[in-house]
Short mmCIF file of C-alpha atoms in Angstrom, two decimals:
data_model
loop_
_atom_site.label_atom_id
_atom_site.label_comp_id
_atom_site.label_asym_id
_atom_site.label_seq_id
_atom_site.Cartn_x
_atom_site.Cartn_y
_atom_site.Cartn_z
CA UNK P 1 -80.78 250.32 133.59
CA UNK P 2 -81.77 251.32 137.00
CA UNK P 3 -85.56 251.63 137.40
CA UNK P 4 -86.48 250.64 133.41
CA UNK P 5 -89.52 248.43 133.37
CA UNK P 6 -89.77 245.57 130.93
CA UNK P 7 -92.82 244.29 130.20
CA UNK P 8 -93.44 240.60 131.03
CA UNK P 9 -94.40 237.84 127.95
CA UNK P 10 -97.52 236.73 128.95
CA UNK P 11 -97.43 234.17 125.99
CA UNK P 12 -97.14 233.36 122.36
CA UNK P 13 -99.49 232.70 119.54
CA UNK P 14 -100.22 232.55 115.81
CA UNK P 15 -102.56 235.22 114.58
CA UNK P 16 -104.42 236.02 111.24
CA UNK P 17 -105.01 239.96 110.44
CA UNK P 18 -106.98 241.18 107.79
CA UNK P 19 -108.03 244.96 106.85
CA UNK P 20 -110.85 246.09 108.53
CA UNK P 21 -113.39 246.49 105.71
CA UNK P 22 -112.24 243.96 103.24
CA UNK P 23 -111.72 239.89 103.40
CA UNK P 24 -108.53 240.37 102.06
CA UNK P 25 -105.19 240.32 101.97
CA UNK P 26 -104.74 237.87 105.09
CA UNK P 27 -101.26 237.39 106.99
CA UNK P 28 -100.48 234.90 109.93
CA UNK P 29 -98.37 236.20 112.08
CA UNK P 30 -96.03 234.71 115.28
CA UNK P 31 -97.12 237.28 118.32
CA UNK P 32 -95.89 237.59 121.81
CA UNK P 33 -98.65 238.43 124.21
CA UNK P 34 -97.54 241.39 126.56
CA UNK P 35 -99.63 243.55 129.19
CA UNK P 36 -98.67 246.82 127.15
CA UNK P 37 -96.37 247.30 123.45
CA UNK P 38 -95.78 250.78 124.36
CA UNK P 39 -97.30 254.32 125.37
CA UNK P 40 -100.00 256.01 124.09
CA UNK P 41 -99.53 256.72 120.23
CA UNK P 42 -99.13 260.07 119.33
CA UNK P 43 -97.47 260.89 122.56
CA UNK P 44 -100.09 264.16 122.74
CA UNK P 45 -103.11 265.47 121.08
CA UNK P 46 -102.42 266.50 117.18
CA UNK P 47 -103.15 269.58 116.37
CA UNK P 48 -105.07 268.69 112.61
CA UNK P 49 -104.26 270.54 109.84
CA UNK P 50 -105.77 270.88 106.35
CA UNK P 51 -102.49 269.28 104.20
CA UNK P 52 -103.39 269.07 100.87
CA UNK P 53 -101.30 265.95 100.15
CA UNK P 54 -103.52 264.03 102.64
CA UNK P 55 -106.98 265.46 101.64
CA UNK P 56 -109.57 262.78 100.59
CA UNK P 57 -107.24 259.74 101.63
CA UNK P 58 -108.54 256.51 103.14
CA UNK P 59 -106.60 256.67 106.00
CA UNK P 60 -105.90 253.40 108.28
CA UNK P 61 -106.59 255.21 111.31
CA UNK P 62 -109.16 258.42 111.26
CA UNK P 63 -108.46 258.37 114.38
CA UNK P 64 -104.80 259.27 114.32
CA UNK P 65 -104.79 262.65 115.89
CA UNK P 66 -105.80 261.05 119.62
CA UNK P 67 -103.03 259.62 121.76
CA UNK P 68 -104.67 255.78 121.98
CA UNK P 69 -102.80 252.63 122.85
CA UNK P 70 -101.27 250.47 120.12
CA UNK P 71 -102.79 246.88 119.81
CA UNK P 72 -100.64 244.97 117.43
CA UNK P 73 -96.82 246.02 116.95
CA UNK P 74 -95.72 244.11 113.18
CA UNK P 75 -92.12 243.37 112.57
CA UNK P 76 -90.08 243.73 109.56
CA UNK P 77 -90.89 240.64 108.40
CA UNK P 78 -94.50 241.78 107.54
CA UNK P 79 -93.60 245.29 106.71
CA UNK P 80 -92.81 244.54 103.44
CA UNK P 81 -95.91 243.34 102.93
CA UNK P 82 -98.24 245.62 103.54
CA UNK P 83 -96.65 248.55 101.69
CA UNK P 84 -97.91 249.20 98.43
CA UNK P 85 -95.21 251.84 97.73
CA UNK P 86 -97.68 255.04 96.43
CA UNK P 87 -97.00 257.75 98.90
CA UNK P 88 -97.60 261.25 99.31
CA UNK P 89 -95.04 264.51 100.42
CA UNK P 90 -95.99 267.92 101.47
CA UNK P 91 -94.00 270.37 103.00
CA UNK P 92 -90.89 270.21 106.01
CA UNK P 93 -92.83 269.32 108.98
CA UNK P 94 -95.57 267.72 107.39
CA UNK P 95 -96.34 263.84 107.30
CA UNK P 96 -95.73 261.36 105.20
CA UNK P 97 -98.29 259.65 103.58
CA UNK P 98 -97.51 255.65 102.42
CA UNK P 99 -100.17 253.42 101.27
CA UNK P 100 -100.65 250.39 102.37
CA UNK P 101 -103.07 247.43 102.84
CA UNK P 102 -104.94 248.70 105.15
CA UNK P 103 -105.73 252.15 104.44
CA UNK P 104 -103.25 255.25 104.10
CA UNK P 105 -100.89 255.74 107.01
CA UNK P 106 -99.26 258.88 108.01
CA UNK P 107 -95.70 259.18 109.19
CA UNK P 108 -93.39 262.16 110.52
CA UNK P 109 -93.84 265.01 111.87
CA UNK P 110 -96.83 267.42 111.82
CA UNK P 111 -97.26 271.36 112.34
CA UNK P 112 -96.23 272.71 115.16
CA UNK P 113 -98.51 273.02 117.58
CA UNK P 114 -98.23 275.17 121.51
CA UNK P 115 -96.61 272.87 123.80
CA UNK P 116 -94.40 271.28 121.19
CA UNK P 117 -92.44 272.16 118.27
CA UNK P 118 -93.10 269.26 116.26
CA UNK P 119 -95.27 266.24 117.23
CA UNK P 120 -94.04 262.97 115.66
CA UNK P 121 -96.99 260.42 114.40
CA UNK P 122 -96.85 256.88 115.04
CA UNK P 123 -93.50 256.88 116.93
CA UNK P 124 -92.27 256.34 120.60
CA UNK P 125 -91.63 259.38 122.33
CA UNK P 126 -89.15 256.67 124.93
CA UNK P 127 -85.25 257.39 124.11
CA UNK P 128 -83.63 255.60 121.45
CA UNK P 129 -81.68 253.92 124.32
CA UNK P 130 -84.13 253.02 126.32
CA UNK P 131 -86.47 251.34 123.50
CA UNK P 132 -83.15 249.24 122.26
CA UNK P 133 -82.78 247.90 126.13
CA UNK P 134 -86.62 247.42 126.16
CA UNK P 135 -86.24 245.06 122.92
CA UNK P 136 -83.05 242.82 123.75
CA UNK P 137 -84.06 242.60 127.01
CA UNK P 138 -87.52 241.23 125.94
CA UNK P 139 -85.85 238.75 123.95
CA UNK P 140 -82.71 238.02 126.53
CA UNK P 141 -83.22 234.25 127.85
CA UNK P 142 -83.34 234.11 131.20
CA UNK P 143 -80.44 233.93 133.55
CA UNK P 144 -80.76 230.67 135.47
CA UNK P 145 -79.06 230.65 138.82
CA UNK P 146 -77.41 227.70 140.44
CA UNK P 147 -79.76 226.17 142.89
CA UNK P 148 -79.35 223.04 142.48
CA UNK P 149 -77.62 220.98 145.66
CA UNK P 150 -76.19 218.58 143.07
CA UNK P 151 -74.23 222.08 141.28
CA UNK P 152 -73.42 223.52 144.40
CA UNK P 153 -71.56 219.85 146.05
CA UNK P 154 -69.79 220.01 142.43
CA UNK P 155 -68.42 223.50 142.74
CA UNK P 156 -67.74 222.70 146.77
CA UNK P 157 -65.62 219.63 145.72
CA UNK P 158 -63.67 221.52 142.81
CA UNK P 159 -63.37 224.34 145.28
CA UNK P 160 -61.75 222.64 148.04
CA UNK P 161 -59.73 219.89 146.39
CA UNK P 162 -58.03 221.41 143.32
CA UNK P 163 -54.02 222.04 143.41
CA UNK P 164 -51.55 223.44 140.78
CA UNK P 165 -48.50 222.32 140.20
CA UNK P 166 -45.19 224.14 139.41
CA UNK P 167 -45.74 223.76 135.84
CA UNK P 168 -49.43 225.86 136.06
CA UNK P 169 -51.34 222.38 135.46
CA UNK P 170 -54.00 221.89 137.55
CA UNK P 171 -54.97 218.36 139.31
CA UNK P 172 -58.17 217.73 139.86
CA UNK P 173 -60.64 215.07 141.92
CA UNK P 174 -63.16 213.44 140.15
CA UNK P 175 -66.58 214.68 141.73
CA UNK P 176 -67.91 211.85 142.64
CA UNK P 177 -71.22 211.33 143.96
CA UNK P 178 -70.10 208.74 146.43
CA UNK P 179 -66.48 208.54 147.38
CA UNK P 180 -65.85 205.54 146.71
CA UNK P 181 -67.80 204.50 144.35
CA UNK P 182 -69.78 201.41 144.60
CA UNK P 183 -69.06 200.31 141.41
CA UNK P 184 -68.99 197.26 139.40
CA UNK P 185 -66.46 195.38 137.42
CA UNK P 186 -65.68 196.84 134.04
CA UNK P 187 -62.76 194.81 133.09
CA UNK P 188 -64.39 192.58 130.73
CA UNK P 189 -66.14 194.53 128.78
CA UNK P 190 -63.37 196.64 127.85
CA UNK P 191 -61.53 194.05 126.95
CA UNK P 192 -64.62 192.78 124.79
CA UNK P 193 -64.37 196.22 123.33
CA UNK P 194 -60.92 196.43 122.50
CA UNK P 195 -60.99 192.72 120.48
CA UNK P 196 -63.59 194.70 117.96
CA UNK P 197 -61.63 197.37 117.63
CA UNK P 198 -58.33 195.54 116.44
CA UNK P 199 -60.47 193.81 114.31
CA UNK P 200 -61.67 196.80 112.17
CA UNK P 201 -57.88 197.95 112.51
CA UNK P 202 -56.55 194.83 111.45
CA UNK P 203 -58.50 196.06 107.81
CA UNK P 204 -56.78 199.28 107.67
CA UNK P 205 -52.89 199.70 107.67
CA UNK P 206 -53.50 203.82 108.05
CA UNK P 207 -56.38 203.56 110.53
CA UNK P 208 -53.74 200.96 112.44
CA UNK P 209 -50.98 203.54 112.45
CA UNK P 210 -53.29 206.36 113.36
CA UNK P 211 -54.70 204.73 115.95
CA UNK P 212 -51.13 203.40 117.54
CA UNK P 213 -49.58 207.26 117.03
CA UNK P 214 -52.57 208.76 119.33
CA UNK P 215 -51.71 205.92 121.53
CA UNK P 216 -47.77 206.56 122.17
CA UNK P 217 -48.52 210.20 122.41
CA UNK P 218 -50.33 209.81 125.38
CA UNK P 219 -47.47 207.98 126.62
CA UNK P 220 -45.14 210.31 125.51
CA UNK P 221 -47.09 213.51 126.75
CA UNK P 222 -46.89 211.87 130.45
CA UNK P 223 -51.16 211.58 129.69
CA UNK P 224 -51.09 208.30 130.39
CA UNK P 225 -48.71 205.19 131.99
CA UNK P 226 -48.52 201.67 132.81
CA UNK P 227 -50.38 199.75 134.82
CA UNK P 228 -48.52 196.64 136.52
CA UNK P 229 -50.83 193.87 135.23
CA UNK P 230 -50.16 191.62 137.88
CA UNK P 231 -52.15 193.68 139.68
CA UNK P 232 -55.14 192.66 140.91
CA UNK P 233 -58.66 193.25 139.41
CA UNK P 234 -61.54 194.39 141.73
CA UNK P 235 -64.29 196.64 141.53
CA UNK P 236 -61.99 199.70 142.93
CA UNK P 237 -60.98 200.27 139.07
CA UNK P 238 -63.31 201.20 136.47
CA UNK P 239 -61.85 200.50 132.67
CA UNK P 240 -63.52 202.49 129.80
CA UNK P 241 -63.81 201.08 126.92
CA UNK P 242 -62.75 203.09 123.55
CA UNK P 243 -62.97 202.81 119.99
CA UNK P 244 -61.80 204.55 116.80
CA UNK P 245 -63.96 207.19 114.85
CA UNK P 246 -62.84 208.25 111.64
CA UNK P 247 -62.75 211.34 110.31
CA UNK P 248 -62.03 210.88 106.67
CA UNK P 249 -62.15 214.45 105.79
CA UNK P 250 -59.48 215.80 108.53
CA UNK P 251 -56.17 217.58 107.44
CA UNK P 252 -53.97 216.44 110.49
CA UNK P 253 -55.82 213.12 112.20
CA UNK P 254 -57.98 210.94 110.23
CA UNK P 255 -58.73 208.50 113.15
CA UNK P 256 -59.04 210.18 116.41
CA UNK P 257 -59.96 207.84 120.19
CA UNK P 258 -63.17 208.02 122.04
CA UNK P 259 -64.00 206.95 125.49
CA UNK P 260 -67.39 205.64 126.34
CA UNK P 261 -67.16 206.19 130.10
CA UNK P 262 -71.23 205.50 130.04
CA UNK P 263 -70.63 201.73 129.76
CA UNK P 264 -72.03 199.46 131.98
CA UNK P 265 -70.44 197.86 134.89
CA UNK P 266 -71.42 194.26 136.37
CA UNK P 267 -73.70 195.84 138.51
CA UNK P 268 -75.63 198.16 136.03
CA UNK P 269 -74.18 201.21 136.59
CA UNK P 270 -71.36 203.11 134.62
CA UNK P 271 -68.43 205.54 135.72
CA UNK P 272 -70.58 208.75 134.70
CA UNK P 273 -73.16 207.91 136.75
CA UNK P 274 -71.45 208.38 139.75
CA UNK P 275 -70.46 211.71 138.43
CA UNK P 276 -71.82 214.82 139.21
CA UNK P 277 -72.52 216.97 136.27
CA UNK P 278 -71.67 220.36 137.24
CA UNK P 279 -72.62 223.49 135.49
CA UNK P 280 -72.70 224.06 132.29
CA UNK P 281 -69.44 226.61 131.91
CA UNK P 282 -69.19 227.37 128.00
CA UNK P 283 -70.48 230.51 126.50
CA UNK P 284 -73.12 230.30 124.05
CA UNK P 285 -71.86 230.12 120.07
CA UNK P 286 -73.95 233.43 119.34
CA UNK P 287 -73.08 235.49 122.30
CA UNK P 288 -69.42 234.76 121.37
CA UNK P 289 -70.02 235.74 117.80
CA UNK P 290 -72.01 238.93 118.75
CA UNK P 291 -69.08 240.38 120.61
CA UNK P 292 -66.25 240.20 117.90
CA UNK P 293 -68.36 243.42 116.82
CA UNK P 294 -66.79 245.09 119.58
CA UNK P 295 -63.38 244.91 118.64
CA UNK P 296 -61.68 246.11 115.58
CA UNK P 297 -59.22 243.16 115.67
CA UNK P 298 -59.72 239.55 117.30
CA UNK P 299 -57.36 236.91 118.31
CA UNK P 300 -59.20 233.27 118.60
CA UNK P 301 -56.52 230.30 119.46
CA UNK P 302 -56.23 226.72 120.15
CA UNK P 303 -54.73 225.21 123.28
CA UNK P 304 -52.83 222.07 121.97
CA UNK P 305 -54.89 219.20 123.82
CA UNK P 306 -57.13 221.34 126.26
CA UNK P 307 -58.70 219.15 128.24
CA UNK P 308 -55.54 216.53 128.40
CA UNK P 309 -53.42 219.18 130.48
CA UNK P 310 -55.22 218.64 133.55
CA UNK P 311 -54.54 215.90 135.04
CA UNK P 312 -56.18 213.78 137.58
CA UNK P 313 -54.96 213.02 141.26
CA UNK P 314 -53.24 209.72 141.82
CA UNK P 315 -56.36 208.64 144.22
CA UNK P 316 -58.80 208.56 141.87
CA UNK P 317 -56.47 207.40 138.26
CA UNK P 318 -57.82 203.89 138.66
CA UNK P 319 -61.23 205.07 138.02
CA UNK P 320 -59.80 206.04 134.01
CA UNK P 321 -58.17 202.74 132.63
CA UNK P 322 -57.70 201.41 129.73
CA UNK P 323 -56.85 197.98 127.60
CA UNK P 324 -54.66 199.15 124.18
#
């Protein structure tokens, strides 16, 4: 990779193409604008030769025995196309000849000529290698590095206040923006919340039982406890207010909870927006895909309720109630 120039996209843009001396066929085609396709095209001079197969053809290009620069690259979606599929054979070592929209078009190799055994027409002289590296890293997206302050206070608070216990779990701090949080009270809302909900579950014996199962397994997974509700209510809690969705098509849970932790407080502001965001840390769906080519066998597994196996540190659990 060391030293292998990739041209930059200078832009995109829809062009129409046509043959030269006729109004017709036309195609529109998606381009990307770059400083140079490739190198010169044939890679040296031709040496022409009188093949029979070839005599009296309209060629594309008269010109083909010149090394000149390439101006328009098409893809394989056009290919198809502009191939009539007539074409002409001579000899080994002779071109190809395939018709096509825009005049004959010779491919292969030709004679042999002094300084070369064979010179091939209308193809790269680069390495195989290095052309495939040229193309996916032409169409790589760009690696973004963290520069954001925001990002880096994120990483410098999971950095410096994350602990494991003995069991491997990890506890965590919420990264908050502002620690406290000036935040408003929630209390009422949830509770607003939570009437609704009972009343669509008061309609459905199984959404009622789904709902209450998910509920004591938080309890009994030690993912949630009791909160003594003598205690009193200020604005150093935050409750988040949940509902039911249902998933009527779901083999195991047909009801599963969701938190809305972008509700509004009194004071117009919700939990997440004292949160900082952090990086994004999943892989991409595709690039994940693309590498189970690599392997002749792949394992993919679930961890039973991810994201419910860290827990958060005592300090900052008030900021996560809930009414049920």
């Amino acid at each position: 990779m060391a030293g292998l120039q990739v041209p930059p996209i200078k832009a995109r843009t829809q062009i129409i193409i046509r043959p030269v001396r006729r109004d017709t066929p036309l195609f529109t085609v998606e381009t990307f604008i770059l400083p140079r396709i490739t190198r010169l095209i044939p890679s040296e001079r031709v040496v022409k030769t009188e093949w029979a197969h070839v005599q009296g053809l309209d060629l594309a290009d008269p010109r083909y025995d010149e090394p000149l620069p390439i101006d328009i690259l098409l893809g394989a979606d056009v290919f198809p196309y502009i191939i009539s599929g007539d074409r002409r054979e001579g000899t080994v070592n002779q071109p190809v000849a395939l018709k096509t929209v825009f005049g004959w078009v010779l491919m292969g190799r030709s004679a042999p000529n002094p300084s070369n055994s064979t010179t091939s027409l209308f193809a790269s002289i680069d390495p195989i290698d290095q052309i495939l590296r040229k193309f996916w890293e032409i169409e790589e997206l760009p690696t973004v590095e963290k520069t954001s302050p925001a990002e880096q206070k994120c990483e410098e608070i999971y950095r410096t206040t994350t602990t494991r216990q003995a069991d491997g779990r990890y506890i965590v701090h919420l990264p908050f923006t502002h620690d406290p949080p000036p935040i408003g009270e929630s209390y009422h809302l949830a509770h607003t919340r939570l009437i609704h909900l009972e009343s669509r579950l008061s309609k459905s014996t199984e959404h009622r039982q789904d709902y209450n199962g998910a509920m004591q397994d938080y309890l009994d997974s030690g993912h949630m406890n009791y909160v003594d509700n003598t205690e009193d209510i200020d604005n150093t809690s935050f409750y988040i207010p949940h509902h039911g969705v249902v998933k009527p098509g779901s083999s195991t849970t047909k009801l599963r909870v969701a938190y809305d932790a972008s509700a509004l407080s009194s004071n117009g502001k919700s939990l997440n927006d004292y949160l900082f965001m952090g990086l994004k840390l999943q892989q991409d769906l595709p690039g994940i895909i693309l590498r189970f080519r690599l392997h002749a066998v792949v394992f993919t597994t679930d961890i039973k309720q991810m994201f419910r196996q860290i827990f958060v540190t005592p300090k900052h659990r008030p900021y996560q109630r809930l009414l049920f």
